[in-house]
């Protein structure tokens, strides 16, 4: 056993650092530090810079533009990205539909979509949840009925993140009602410009607009847009939700937020905002958070190392999402506590201007509110616990 | 970065885990607790026969030169069995003082018997009216001709009543020192007690106990450094022992959830209990990670070593409490029955938090050091 990265891994880390220092645009970096909302153009710009370097979709198979990196390299890359305040690419493109098409896509689908997905020439959204199908996703009802060479879609998706920007949607639709609810679900790709699609915004508690309702009214989708087989969409969805785990706990993000907390701690102690007692209480809270972050970091590294030896199911891996999201949320709670009443006056959602002098005050609470979603989406933490109880504990 | 055990370490793990499972079941432990010593000399001899008592000592001292990972492996296995034998007292605590402070002559005099399992040692350090975890001592050692005279009272000396030799911390005129004291010496009065975790403890009074000059370990004034180093290693060992006790407790609890039936179904089918079992698993895995961190930190630079070890002890203080309490709760009344293993694991986990600085102590130390991550700030 040893804790240190190898010389090769450290050299790789230096290479990543040097690239990020050079390639990350200063205005994007500043927006990230200030917790400002990134618009679509920001995300696209950065993704294309990464893509030009060959680092936009590193965990895809090499023939589709991926890098044959070790789990340790993938971990290092993600951590360095976070510590350098680099934005993440679109998760829908990079982590969801891309790997799905690499695995299940037809040759034509790969040809049409993969390169464009890596470069965000196509912006994807995910049509999974419905009003009656959240945690119980397999009970989804939006129907796709075969009519000649098309499916005709009717129904509604909800919580569809960034559907207002999306060029295409990948989603789950019911093509058969006769069997178990996991059967008869089909994974489809659809052009958001298709007639009959209506996108309606949902304002969220952070004051932002990322979530949407999407309505389907006789929307025609060619049968060539089925991914995998008709009726086997549930397997495709499970693959999508369960593939990449070298960065699942998002340690880098939490470390970056911790360093912001330490900066604020010093500043607020120095300018008289925090009393002596408050400084001490804060120091204890930060120590507690750091202990758990260190334990989580080591757990993530154990999984990364195990994956280098072939991986497989393991108890440590199963806890990363739950604990990782709790940790991310805890960081934003602490920043909001630090802001106190001065953080009540929020700034405009798209222009938080959350610089570390004063703007962070208005950005703190909205960021805290928005981070509540991380323990809900992608399978809520309660669903995660159900899965762990069943698969790891046999309960 | 690598978290795999070497082939030798895997063999050690298999051997010691099997030894504990085969020879130290709950009945054997209960039997050991009822003997006059309160522990099993036979079980301890089994550890000696396997060479485990010599594990951390240098090869030139007759040991095996094992490091933090080997210690972790052994302590985790002993933790699984809730062993009450004096491994921690003799090999880890007193043995740590010998490794970090004793002269070659002192080591040559003591270690062969220690490693053979014939010589029991205990560290007599804590005192009433002092901080609960400190390097300091109020017991005194005064020059008396060529030797010293020791006066004072030590409390909660782990395995103090069984010890042939005590390592006693005391203030000399030249700073605090550590002394080897024969338990049978005149003026040593031992009051034996049983710890709630089953491990024997003793309060020991020293009244003008005469010891020779050769009893002083290192120089007078050095004890703080020797004890600090010993306590770091011992803390890492306790963290690993806690992981063993937590693992065993967790396994027993999950098994119980599958077999205990109420309302016509296994109680493990209830989601309220499933989620709490997962919470236990999460605490266990975080603790396991910290045991590894502590084991791998024993020989790194002092600043980071201290942070890592304190972080590990703080983690298992929290995790041990959650796992212990939840295991008892989910067992219902059987969990509070003395005839059942889970309650004893809960008690040992409670004791482990109390020893060598509890969670609050180590959090305070981390606050003093400005956190776990030196560079992050």
XYZ file of C-alpha atoms in Angstrom:
772
model
C 0.000 0.000 0.000
C 1.107 3.533 -0.634
C -0.617 6.900 -0.718
C 1.502 8.787 -3.192
C 0.849 9.050 -6.879
C 3.528 7.512 -9.082
C 6.098 9.664 -10.862
C 4.185 9.145 -14.107
C 0.936 10.209 -12.471
C 2.589 13.306 -11.027
C 4.004 14.155 -14.442
C 0.523 13.759 -15.862
C -0.833 16.074 -13.183
C 1.742 18.700 -14.120
C 0.765 18.355 -17.759
C -2.904 18.906 -16.894
C -2.034 21.870 -14.686
C 0.074 23.469 -17.373
C -2.662 23.007 -19.950
C -5.340 24.478 -17.692
C -3.184 27.442 -16.758
C -2.666 28.163 -20.400
C -5.981 27.256 -21.966
C -8.684 28.247 -19.491
C -9.982 31.709 -20.461
C -9.613 34.189 -17.611
C -13.203 35.419 -17.804
C -14.558 31.866 -17.491
C -12.299 31.174 -14.550
C -13.475 34.356 -12.841
C -17.123 33.456 -13.408
C -16.504 30.091 -11.765
C -14.744 31.659 -8.784
C -17.575 34.145 -8.442
C -20.216 31.370 -8.637
C -21.762 33.164 -11.582
C -24.209 31.384 -13.786
C -22.532 30.045 -16.918
C -24.515 30.569 -20.080
C -24.629 28.119 -22.937
C -21.940 29.962 -24.888
C -19.538 29.681 -21.920
C -19.976 25.939 -21.671
C -19.662 25.435 -25.415
C -16.538 27.593 -25.635
C -14.739 25.644 -22.915
C -15.863 22.256 -24.200
C -14.423 23.089 -27.618
C -11.113 24.131 -26.114
C -10.971 20.791 -24.292
C -12.048 18.949 -27.395
C -9.297 20.538 -29.447
C -6.836 19.142 -26.910
C -8.547 15.734 -27.060
C -9.700 16.028 -23.450
C -13.435 16.695 -23.786
C -14.624 13.102 -23.592
C -11.702 11.302 -22.034
C -13.604 8.274 -20.713
C -15.162 7.406 -24.081
C -13.546 4.571 -26.038
C -10.438 5.739 -27.854
C -11.893 5.216 -31.331
C -14.618 7.751 -30.520
C -12.278 10.391 -29.151
C -11.567 9.124 -25.653
C -8.236 8.750 -23.892
C -7.017 5.423 -22.678
C -6.443 6.840 -19.217
C -6.086 4.892 -16.014
C -8.653 5.500 -13.266
C -5.968 7.474 -11.427
C -5.441 9.742 -14.424
C -9.158 10.335 -14.733
C -9.318 11.193 -11.054
C -6.367 13.563 -11.313
C -7.826 15.253 -14.377
C -11.139 15.897 -12.676
C -9.532 17.148 -9.497
C -7.228 19.507 -11.363
C -10.135 20.831 -13.429
C -12.035 21.658 -10.246
C -9.058 23.187 -8.448
C -8.281 25.349 -11.497
C -11.892 26.613 -11.494
C -12.542 25.117 -14.923
C -16.199 24.568 -15.859
C -17.413 21.067 -16.444
C -18.662 20.197 -19.884
C -22.293 19.339 -20.478
C -22.912 16.170 -18.452
C -25.704 15.205 -20.826
C -23.311 15.164 -23.745
C -20.165 13.920 -22.060
C -21.339 11.487 -19.383
C -24.731 10.348 -20.596
C -25.626 10.155 -24.274
C -22.037 9.922 -25.517
C -21.155 6.717 -23.639
C -24.609 5.299 -24.461
C -24.126 5.806 -28.200
C -20.592 4.401 -28.033
C -22.055 1.258 -26.487
C -25.497 0.863 -28.092
C -25.589 3.233 -31.093
C -25.928 2.057 -34.690
C -23.125 2.938 -37.086
C -25.299 5.706 -38.496
C -26.028 7.110 -35.034
C -22.354 7.072 -34.141
C -21.518 8.784 -37.394
C -24.225 11.407 -37.016
C -23.876 12.204 -33.366
C -20.640 11.278 -31.606
C -18.238 13.885 -32.972
C -20.921 16.576 -32.776
C -21.734 15.550 -29.212
C -18.091 15.739 -28.121
C -17.794 19.235 -29.586
C -21.275 20.355 -28.397
C -22.306 21.082 -31.939
C -25.385 19.332 -30.607
C -26.627 20.279 -27.149
C -28.497 17.413 -25.546
C -31.144 17.268 -22.882
C -32.425 14.230 -21.015
C -36.104 13.264 -21.129
C -36.487 10.788 -18.288
C -38.634 12.073 -15.413
C -42.371 12.557 -15.732
C -44.943 13.989 -13.326
C -45.839 10.452 -12.208
C -42.419 8.872 -12.709
C -39.629 10.292 -10.563
C -37.849 7.839 -8.302
C -40.143 5.206 -9.795
C -38.840 6.007 -13.248
C -40.010 2.762 -14.837
C -43.632 3.785 -14.331
C -43.227 6.410 -17.079
C -46.222 6.855 -19.372
C -45.249 9.125 -22.257
C -46.213 6.921 -25.109
C -44.575 6.207 -28.450
C -46.865 4.377 -30.879
C -45.473 2.904 -34.064
C -46.978 4.376 -37.214
C -45.185 3.327 -40.423
C -41.520 4.362 -40.159
C -42.184 6.692 -37.256
C -43.169 6.630 -33.639
C -45.821 9.102 -32.587
C -45.164 10.546 -29.129
C -47.753 11.896 -26.713
C -47.330 12.868 -23.094
C -45.091 14.955 -20.852
C -41.577 15.038 -19.401
C -40.623 17.233 -16.446
C -37.508 18.601 -14.686
C -35.835 18.526 -18.081
C -32.630 20.446 -17.440
C -31.724 23.049 -20.065
C -34.332 21.825 -22.525
C -34.682 25.453 -23.599
C -31.137 25.310 -25.027
C -31.254 21.780 -26.351
C -30.945 20.803 -29.998
C -31.772 17.173 -29.309
C -33.282 15.090 -26.530
C -32.548 11.518 -25.534
C -35.330 9.980 -23.566
C -37.366 7.014 -22.426
C -40.759 6.356 -23.929
C -43.341 3.633 -23.503
C -43.820 1.472 -26.566
C -45.551 -1.423 -24.826
C -47.852 -1.653 -21.816
C -48.367 -5.386 -21.682
C -45.477 -6.662 -19.538
C -43.569 -5.616 -16.409
C -43.179 -1.887 -16.245
C -39.418 -2.092 -16.961
C -40.250 -3.832 -20.210
C -41.778 -1.912 -23.094
C -39.605 1.157 -22.536
C -37.697 2.390 -25.581
C -34.725 4.770 -25.667
C -35.247 7.384 -28.399
C -33.359 10.343 -29.840
C -35.432 13.285 -31.026
C -34.821 16.629 -32.643
C -36.202 19.370 -30.401
C -37.346 21.290 -33.495
C -39.829 18.534 -34.370
C -43.374 19.909 -34.572
C -45.535 19.163 -31.535
C -42.852 19.756 -28.870
C -43.552 22.529 -26.353
C -40.991 23.555 -23.721
C -42.262 25.427 -20.672
C -39.875 26.835 -18.049
C -39.950 25.917 -14.340
C -38.459 28.495 -12.030
C -36.496 26.863 -9.202
C -35.849 27.976 -5.610
C -32.474 29.457 -6.520
C -34.290 31.938 -8.761
C -32.924 30.305 -11.865
C -34.343 28.639 -14.897
C -32.649 25.365 -15.704
C -35.633 23.045 -15.366
C -38.489 22.686 -17.813
C -41.607 20.809 -18.654
C -41.618 19.312 -22.139
C -44.924 18.400 -23.769
C -45.336 16.016 -26.704
C -48.343 16.363 -28.953
C -48.269 13.891 -31.844
C -44.502 14.261 -32.203
C -43.159 12.044 -35.004
C -39.772 10.389 -34.478
C -38.191 8.113 -37.122
C -37.679 4.494 -36.047
C -34.013 4.887 -36.971
C -33.701 6.987 -33.794
C -34.159 4.026 -31.461
C -31.029 3.344 -29.418
C -30.598 -0.348 -28.705
C -33.725 -2.367 -29.298
C -37.337 -1.359 -29.024
C -38.531 -2.292 -25.559
C -35.001 -2.561 -24.116
C -34.596 1.076 -23.157
C -34.427 0.284 -19.448
C -31.128 -1.559 -19.905
C -29.739 1.388 -21.856
C -30.810 3.783 -19.100
C -29.189 1.624 -16.417
C -25.940 1.662 -18.377
C -26.179 5.434 -18.621
C -26.654 5.894 -14.886
C -24.018 3.448 -13.771
C -20.871 3.756 -15.830
C -18.266 6.270 -14.721
C -17.171 6.233 -11.088
C -13.644 7.645 -10.943
C -15.032 11.072 -10.129
C -18.406 10.328 -8.671
C -17.747 11.827 -5.227
C -16.593 15.088 -6.850
C -13.794 15.534 -4.385
C -12.151 18.251 -6.460
C -15.247 20.443 -6.349
C -15.573 20.059 -2.615
C -11.893 20.856 -2.122
C -12.245 23.976 -4.230
C -15.219 25.070 -2.132
C -13.331 24.311 1.034
C -10.503 26.583 -0.048
C -13.056 29.328 -0.678
C -14.397 28.790 2.833
C -10.902 29.137 4.250
C -10.429 32.420 2.372
C -13.743 33.728 3.700
C -12.904 32.539 7.195
C -9.755 34.641 7.240
C -11.443 37.646 5.680
C -14.421 37.681 8.048
C -12.207 37.181 11.066
C -9.991 40.019 9.886
C -12.697 42.586 9.141
C -14.573 42.124 12.399
C -17.603 40.267 11.018
C -17.047 37.170 13.132
C -16.784 37.331 16.902
C -14.109 35.299 18.635
C -16.706 32.704 19.599
C -17.997 32.500 16.050
C -14.487 32.114 14.714
C -13.905 29.188 17.028
C -17.211 27.546 16.182
C -16.486 27.952 12.498
C -13.026 26.466 12.935
C -14.611 23.390 14.537
C -17.204 23.071 11.803
C -14.511 23.280 9.151
C -12.395 20.703 10.968
C -15.370 18.334 11.064
C -16.081 18.832 7.381
C -12.432 18.326 6.514
C -12.227 15.066 8.445
C -15.141 13.692 6.481
C -13.849 15.077 3.195
C -10.493 13.418 3.815
C -12.246 10.116 4.577
C -14.350 10.456 1.448
C -11.309 11.369 -0.642
C -9.488 8.258 0.539
C -12.582 6.178 -0.173
C -12.729 7.567 -3.697
C -9.037 6.806 -4.152
C -9.566 3.240 -2.913
C -12.207 2.832 -5.619
C -9.958 4.387 -8.254
C -7.161 2.011 -7.278
C -9.515 -0.979 -7.232
C -10.748 -0.060 -10.710
C -7.162 -0.180 -11.943
C -7.167 -3.805 -10.749
C -10.389 -4.625 -12.584
C -12.974 -3.001 -10.330
C -16.282 -4.733 -9.913
C -18.933 -4.091 -7.304
C -17.544 -2.852 -4.054
C -18.949 -1.357 -0.913
C -16.710 1.688 -1.032
C -17.905 2.611 -4.535
C -21.541 2.347 -3.542
C -21.330 5.094 -0.937
C -19.610 7.718 -3.086
C -22.661 9.349 -4.610
C -24.559 9.698 -1.348
C -21.630 10.941 0.695
C -20.250 13.060 -2.140
C -23.507 14.951 -2.609
C -23.928 15.462 1.126
C -20.435 16.924 1.212
C -21.076 19.314 -1.676
C -24.247 20.469 0.027
C -22.538 20.950 3.363
C -20.003 23.326 1.796
C -22.738 25.562 0.419
C -24.563 25.517 3.758
C -21.457 26.799 5.485
C -20.936 29.632 2.993
C -24.575 30.655 3.496
C -24.108 30.644 7.269
C -21.090 32.891 6.818
C -23.033 35.316 4.659
C -25.657 35.737 7.386
C -28.192 38.560 7.001
C -25.863 40.322 4.550
C -26.624 37.443 2.184
C -30.375 38.074 2.138
C -30.325 40.456 -0.813
C -29.733 38.112 -3.724
C -28.321 39.312 -6.962
C -29.885 38.610 -10.314
C -29.641 34.936 -11.134
C -27.620 35.339 -14.291
C -25.381 38.016 -12.830
C -24.504 36.950 -9.342
C -21.262 38.879 -9.584
C -20.227 36.753 -6.648
C -16.699 38.065 -6.301
C -15.027 37.372 -2.999
C -15.170 40.972 -1.825
C -18.906 41.500 -1.538
C -20.616 39.755 -4.423
C -20.263 36.329 -2.805
C -22.817 37.403 -0.221
C -25.636 37.558 -2.746
C -24.506 34.382 -4.472
C -24.207 32.229 -1.351
C -27.843 31.373 -0.662
C -28.902 30.777 -4.280
C -25.967 28.409 -4.642
C -26.960 26.633 -1.437
C -30.543 26.358 -2.673
C -29.563 25.073 -6.097
C -27.242 22.440 -4.640
C -30.181 20.726 -2.963
C -30.753 19.127 -6.342
C -27.595 17.037 -6.302
C -29.051 14.593 -3.773
C -32.253 14.371 -5.822
C -31.341 14.005 -9.478
C -29.729 10.988 -11.082
C -31.454 8.719 -8.556
C -32.182 10.379 -5.199
C -30.019 9.469 -2.234
C -32.924 7.458 -0.857
C -33.060 5.456 -4.080
C -29.286 5.027 -3.853
C -29.723 3.619 -0.360
C -32.407 1.242 -1.591
C -29.993 0.009 -4.241
C -27.112 -0.374 -1.778
C -29.343 -2.241 0.680
C -30.399 -4.628 -2.032
C -27.179 -5.143 -3.969
C -24.478 -4.756 -1.304
C -26.271 -5.931 1.845
C -28.719 -8.416 0.344
C -31.638 -6.903 2.253
C -1.033 5.091 -5.246
C -1.922 1.572 -4.320
C -4.200 0.070 -1.695
C -3.539 -3.605 -2.358
C -1.923 -5.749 0.297
C 1.282 -7.519 -0.663
C 1.201 -11.321 -0.781
C 2.929 -11.465 2.616
C 0.413 -9.032 4.075
C -2.461 -11.069 2.673
C -1.017 -14.179 4.287
C -0.685 -12.356 7.598
C -4.273 -11.159 7.306
C -5.605 -14.608 6.548
C -3.599 -16.215 9.325
C -4.484 -13.793 12.098
C -8.134 -13.536 11.042
C -8.424 -17.326 11.060
C -6.631 -17.610 14.411
C -9.070 -15.192 16.028
C -12.116 -16.800 14.384
C -11.024 -20.348 15.307
C -9.800 -19.803 18.847
C -11.535 -16.707 20.127
C -15.269 -17.030 19.651
C -17.731 -15.295 21.911
C -17.801 -18.279 24.326
C -14.017 -18.359 24.633
C -14.010 -14.640 25.283
C -16.673 -14.996 27.965
C -14.623 -17.741 29.548
C -11.476 -15.610 29.484
C -13.286 -12.730 31.177
C -14.233 -15.041 34.081
C -10.662 -16.156 34.861
C -8.724 -14.511 37.675
C -6.558 -12.598 35.208
C -9.661 -11.580 33.291
C -8.020 -12.603 30.031
C -6.701 -15.757 28.411
C -3.002 -16.587 28.688
C -3.631 -19.360 26.188
C -5.061 -16.982 23.602
C -2.179 -14.592 24.179
C 0.280 -17.463 23.710
C -1.463 -18.160 20.408
C -0.644 -14.629 19.271
C 2.945 -15.127 20.418
C 3.220 -18.452 18.574
C 2.190 -16.731 15.374
C 4.931 -14.150 15.915
C 2.456 -11.296 16.260
C 3.945 -9.955 19.496
C 7.230 -9.288 17.715
C 5.562 -7.780 14.705
C 6.408 -4.072 15.172
C 9.884 -4.562 16.644
C 13.105 -4.303 14.652
C 14.710 -7.478 13.433
C 17.855 -6.837 15.485
C 15.591 -6.815 18.556
C 14.144 -10.181 17.620
C 11.069 -8.720 15.932
C 9.757 -8.775 12.386
C 10.117 -5.115 11.487
C 6.453 -4.764 10.539
C 5.078 -1.337 9.694
C 1.785 0.487 9.927
C -0.035 -1.757 7.478
C 0.954 -4.919 9.357
C -0.178 -3.305 12.597
C -3.465 -2.370 10.965
C -4.020 -5.931 9.794
C -3.375 -7.406 13.233
C -5.399 -4.836 15.160
C -8.366 -5.123 12.814
C -8.425 -8.883 13.375
C -8.140 -8.492 17.160
C -10.930 -5.917 16.966
C -13.174 -8.378 15.160
C -12.744 -10.811 18.019
C -13.023 -8.098 20.710
C -9.877 -9.587 22.215
C -9.172 -8.385 25.728
C -5.635 -9.785 25.909
C -2.761 -7.349 26.542
C -1.619 -6.928 22.943
C -2.420 -3.225 22.863
C -1.083 -2.629 26.402
C 2.139 -4.582 26.038
C 3.097 -4.552 22.368
C 1.623 -1.261 21.207
C 1.742 1.103 24.184
C 4.624 -0.099 26.386
C 6.281 -1.624 23.331
C 6.037 1.728 21.559
C 7.866 3.454 24.393
C 10.568 0.784 24.225
C 10.903 1.133 20.462
C 11.115 4.924 20.489
C 12.979 5.480 23.735
C 14.711 2.487 25.260
C 18.436 1.781 25.089
C 19.798 -1.331 23.398
C 20.453 -2.832 26.858
C 16.905 -2.150 28.001
C 15.470 -3.616 24.822
C 17.715 -6.660 25.065
C 16.547 -7.167 28.638
C 12.836 -6.936 27.959
C 11.939 -7.648 24.361
C 12.789 -11.373 24.184
C 10.333 -12.095 26.998
C 7.770 -9.656 25.622
C 7.912 -11.208 22.159
C 7.646 -14.706 23.636
C 4.491 -13.667 25.461
C 6.041 -14.291 28.873
C 6.586 -10.720 29.905
C 3.540 -8.461 30.248
C 4.046 -4.715 30.291
C 1.683 -1.814 30.817
C 1.946 1.938 30.458
C 1.072 3.796 33.659
C 0.500 7.348 32.543
C -2.976 8.855 33.150
C -3.655 10.638 36.412
C -6.664 12.126 38.077
C -6.987 15.889 37.901
C -4.994 16.060 34.671
C -6.281 16.599 31.136
C -7.734 13.317 29.874
C -5.148 13.029 27.135
C -1.843 14.667 27.838
C 1.877 14.051 27.578
C 2.330 15.491 31.033
C 2.556 13.758 34.412
C 2.279 14.840 38.017
C 3.797 11.721 39.584
C 7.322 12.535 40.698
C 10.695 10.843 40.402
C 13.338 12.228 42.699
C 17.028 11.430 42.676
C 17.888 8.951 45.361
C 21.570 8.079 45.365
C 22.323 6.457 42.017
C 18.673 5.755 41.369
C 15.239 7.339 41.707
C 12.295 7.299 44.026
C 8.815 7.410 42.495
C 5.712 8.821 44.171
C 2.252 9.272 42.745
C -0.912 7.633 41.592
C -1.833 6.442 38.125
C -5.342 5.583 36.954
C -6.906 3.405 34.286
C -3.663 1.561 33.618
C -4.640 -0.911 30.903
C -3.668 -4.420 32.072
C -1.873 -2.818 35.014
C -2.672 -5.684 37.376
C -1.281 -8.335 35.049
C 1.843 -6.431 34.132
C 5.223 -7.714 35.249
C 6.737 -4.378 34.414
C 5.190 -0.939 34.331
C 6.352 1.960 32.210
C 5.683 4.939 34.466
C 5.725 8.598 33.452
C 6.981 10.939 36.152
C 8.338 14.462 36.643
C 12.007 14.574 37.453
C 13.826 17.746 38.411
C 15.142 17.729 34.845
C 11.810 17.329 33.036
C 9.364 14.483 32.620
C 10.781 10.990 32.247
C 9.682 7.393 31.735
C 10.729 4.649 34.129
C 10.632 0.876 34.106
C 9.149 -0.288 37.392
C 8.747 -3.852 38.561
C 5.121 -4.295 39.637
C 6.302 -6.447 42.523
C 8.582 -3.703 43.866
C 8.013 -2.431 47.384
C 5.652 0.524 47.493
C 3.634 -0.421 44.413
C -0.046 -0.890 45.290
C -2.359 -2.152 42.563
C -6.135 -1.831 42.688
C -7.560 -4.041 40.025
C -10.734 -3.195 38.167
C -12.619 -4.366 35.123
C -13.168 -1.941 32.263
C -16.713 -1.735 30.916
C -15.255 -3.032 27.638
C -13.983 -6.169 29.370
C -10.357 -5.073 29.329
C -8.766 -5.134 32.808
C -7.571 -1.796 34.151
C -5.941 -0.803 37.414
C -5.288 2.211 39.580
C -1.715 2.046 40.828
C -0.158 3.964 43.709
C 3.610 4.443 43.965
C 4.894 5.211 47.455
C 8.619 5.918 47.540
C 9.254 3.178 45.013
C 12.994 2.835 44.511
C 14.240 2.173 40.995
C 17.837 2.047 39.727
C 19.356 4.582 37.340
C 19.039 2.033 34.540
C 15.240 2.182 34.858
C 15.090 5.578 33.152
C 14.131 5.300 29.476
C 16.038 7.793 27.369
C 17.002 10.967 29.203
C 14.989 12.826 31.776
C 13.003 15.443 29.884
C 12.523 13.248 26.821
C 9.327 11.507 27.739
C 7.072 13.948 25.886
C 8.656 13.148 22.525
C 8.713 9.404 23.195
C 5.093 9.367 24.339
C 3.932 11.551 21.474
C 5.402 9.147 18.939
C 4.063 6.131 20.831
C 0.586 7.629 21.045
C 0.504 8.287 17.303
C 1.257 4.663 16.519
C -1.131 3.511 19.223
C -3.873 5.787 17.887
C -3.476 4.308 14.422
C -3.682 0.871 16.040
C -6.882 1.774 17.898
C -8.415 3.101 14.691
C -7.736 -0.241 13.020
C -9.104 -2.126 16.011
C -12.239 0.008 15.823
C -12.634 -0.878 12.148
C -12.466 -4.545 13.078
C -15.064 -4.142 15.815
C -17.278 -2.084 13.503
C -16.987 -4.628 10.675
C -17.956 -7.480 12.930
C -20.829 -5.502 14.434
C -22.062 -4.481 11.015
C -21.930 -8.039 9.660
C -23.771 -9.431 12.675
C -26.409 -6.724 12.395
C -27.044 -7.252 8.677
C -27.343 -10.976 9.307
C -29.824 -10.310 12.090
C -31.897 -8.078 9.809
C -32.147 -10.998 7.390
C -33.110 -13.623 9.950
C -35.170 -11.841 12.599
C -38.831 -12.032 11.642
C -41.609 -9.764 12.932
C -44.993 -8.991 11.430
C -44.479 -12.124 9.346
C -41.424 -10.811 7.473
C -37.677 -10.378 7.948
C -37.180 -6.990 9.604
C -34.537 -6.233 6.964
C -37.398 -5.807 4.505
C -38.321 -2.550 6.266
C -36.935 0.479 4.491
C -36.431 2.401 7.728
C -33.929 -0.253 8.814
C -32.398 -0.733 5.354
C -31.435 2.915 5.107
C -29.935 2.905 8.564
C -27.960 -0.211 7.711
C -26.623 1.661 4.677
C -25.702 4.580 6.941
C -23.708 2.096 9.012
C -21.991 0.787 5.889
C -21.040 4.305 4.870
C -19.509 5.058 8.263
C -17.652 1.755 8.138
C -16.162 2.456 4.719
C -15.132 5.993 5.669
C -13.497 4.565 8.790
C -11.741 1.869 6.818
C -10.308 4.548 4.563
C -9.062 6.461 7.581
C -7.465 3.352 9.104
C -5.508 2.987 5.878
C -4.585 6.652 5.940
C -3.369 6.407 9.529
C -1.419 3.222 8.827
C 0.317 4.812 5.856
C 1.058 8.032 7.722
C 3.235 6.670 10.534
C 6.505 7.505 8.853
C 5.682 10.664 6.908
C 6.663 14.169 8.019
C 5.469 15.105 11.474
C 3.042 17.856 10.518
C 0.972 15.838 8.056
C 1.291 12.704 10.182
C -0.330 14.448 13.127
C -3.161 15.802 10.996
C -3.872 12.458 9.371
C -3.856 10.494 12.592
C -6.045 12.992 14.425
C -8.465 13.039 11.495
C -8.626 9.246 11.587
C -9.320 9.114 15.334
C -11.965 11.830 15.018
C -13.655 9.854 12.246
C -13.833 6.567 14.114
C -15.115 8.338 17.222
C -18.161 9.381 15.242
C -18.514 6.218 13.169
C -17.999 3.892 16.112
C -20.701 5.613 18.080
C -23.176 5.484 15.210
C -22.466 1.865 14.348
C -22.462 0.732 17.968
C -25.669 2.502 18.869
C -27.479 1.480 15.696
C -26.411 -2.144 16.041
C -27.838 -2.269 19.552
C -31.032 -0.490 18.491
C -31.683 -2.701 15.485
C -31.229 -5.827 17.572
C -33.874 -4.611 19.962
C -33.715 -6.065 23.452
C -31.223 -8.730 22.415
C -28.808 -5.855 21.730
C -28.712 -4.896 25.392
C -28.262 -8.485 26.567
C -24.864 -9.328 28.043
C -25.004 -12.767 26.440
C -24.847 -11.287 22.961
C -21.770 -10.028 21.146
C -23.120 -6.776 19.742
C -23.456 -5.032 23.095
C -19.837 -5.845 23.907
C -18.638 -4.414 20.603
C -20.631 -1.261 21.354
C -18.865 -1.006 24.704
C -15.418 -1.518 23.201
C -16.118 1.118 20.556
C -17.152 3.479 23.343
C -13.869 2.800 25.151
C -11.814 3.271 21.992
C -13.268 6.744 21.512
C -12.335 7.593 25.096
C -8.743 6.365 24.796
C -5.851 8.509 23.517
C -8.059 11.520 22.915
C -11.704 11.348 21.904
C -13.290 12.908 18.832
C -13.515 16.325 20.483
C -9.876 16.218 21.520
C -8.702 15.436 18.010
C -10.992 18.000 16.416
C -9.520 20.573 18.787
C -6.062 19.523 17.730
C -7.027 19.904 14.082
C -8.413 23.364 14.827
C -5.084 24.227 16.391
C -3.277 22.957 13.295
C -5.630 24.926 11.016
C -7.331 21.888 9.568
C -6.729 18.573 7.892
C -5.489 19.997 4.604
C -2.419 22.158 5.102
C -2.310 23.492 1.554
C -6.033 23.936 1.065
C -6.076 27.041 3.228
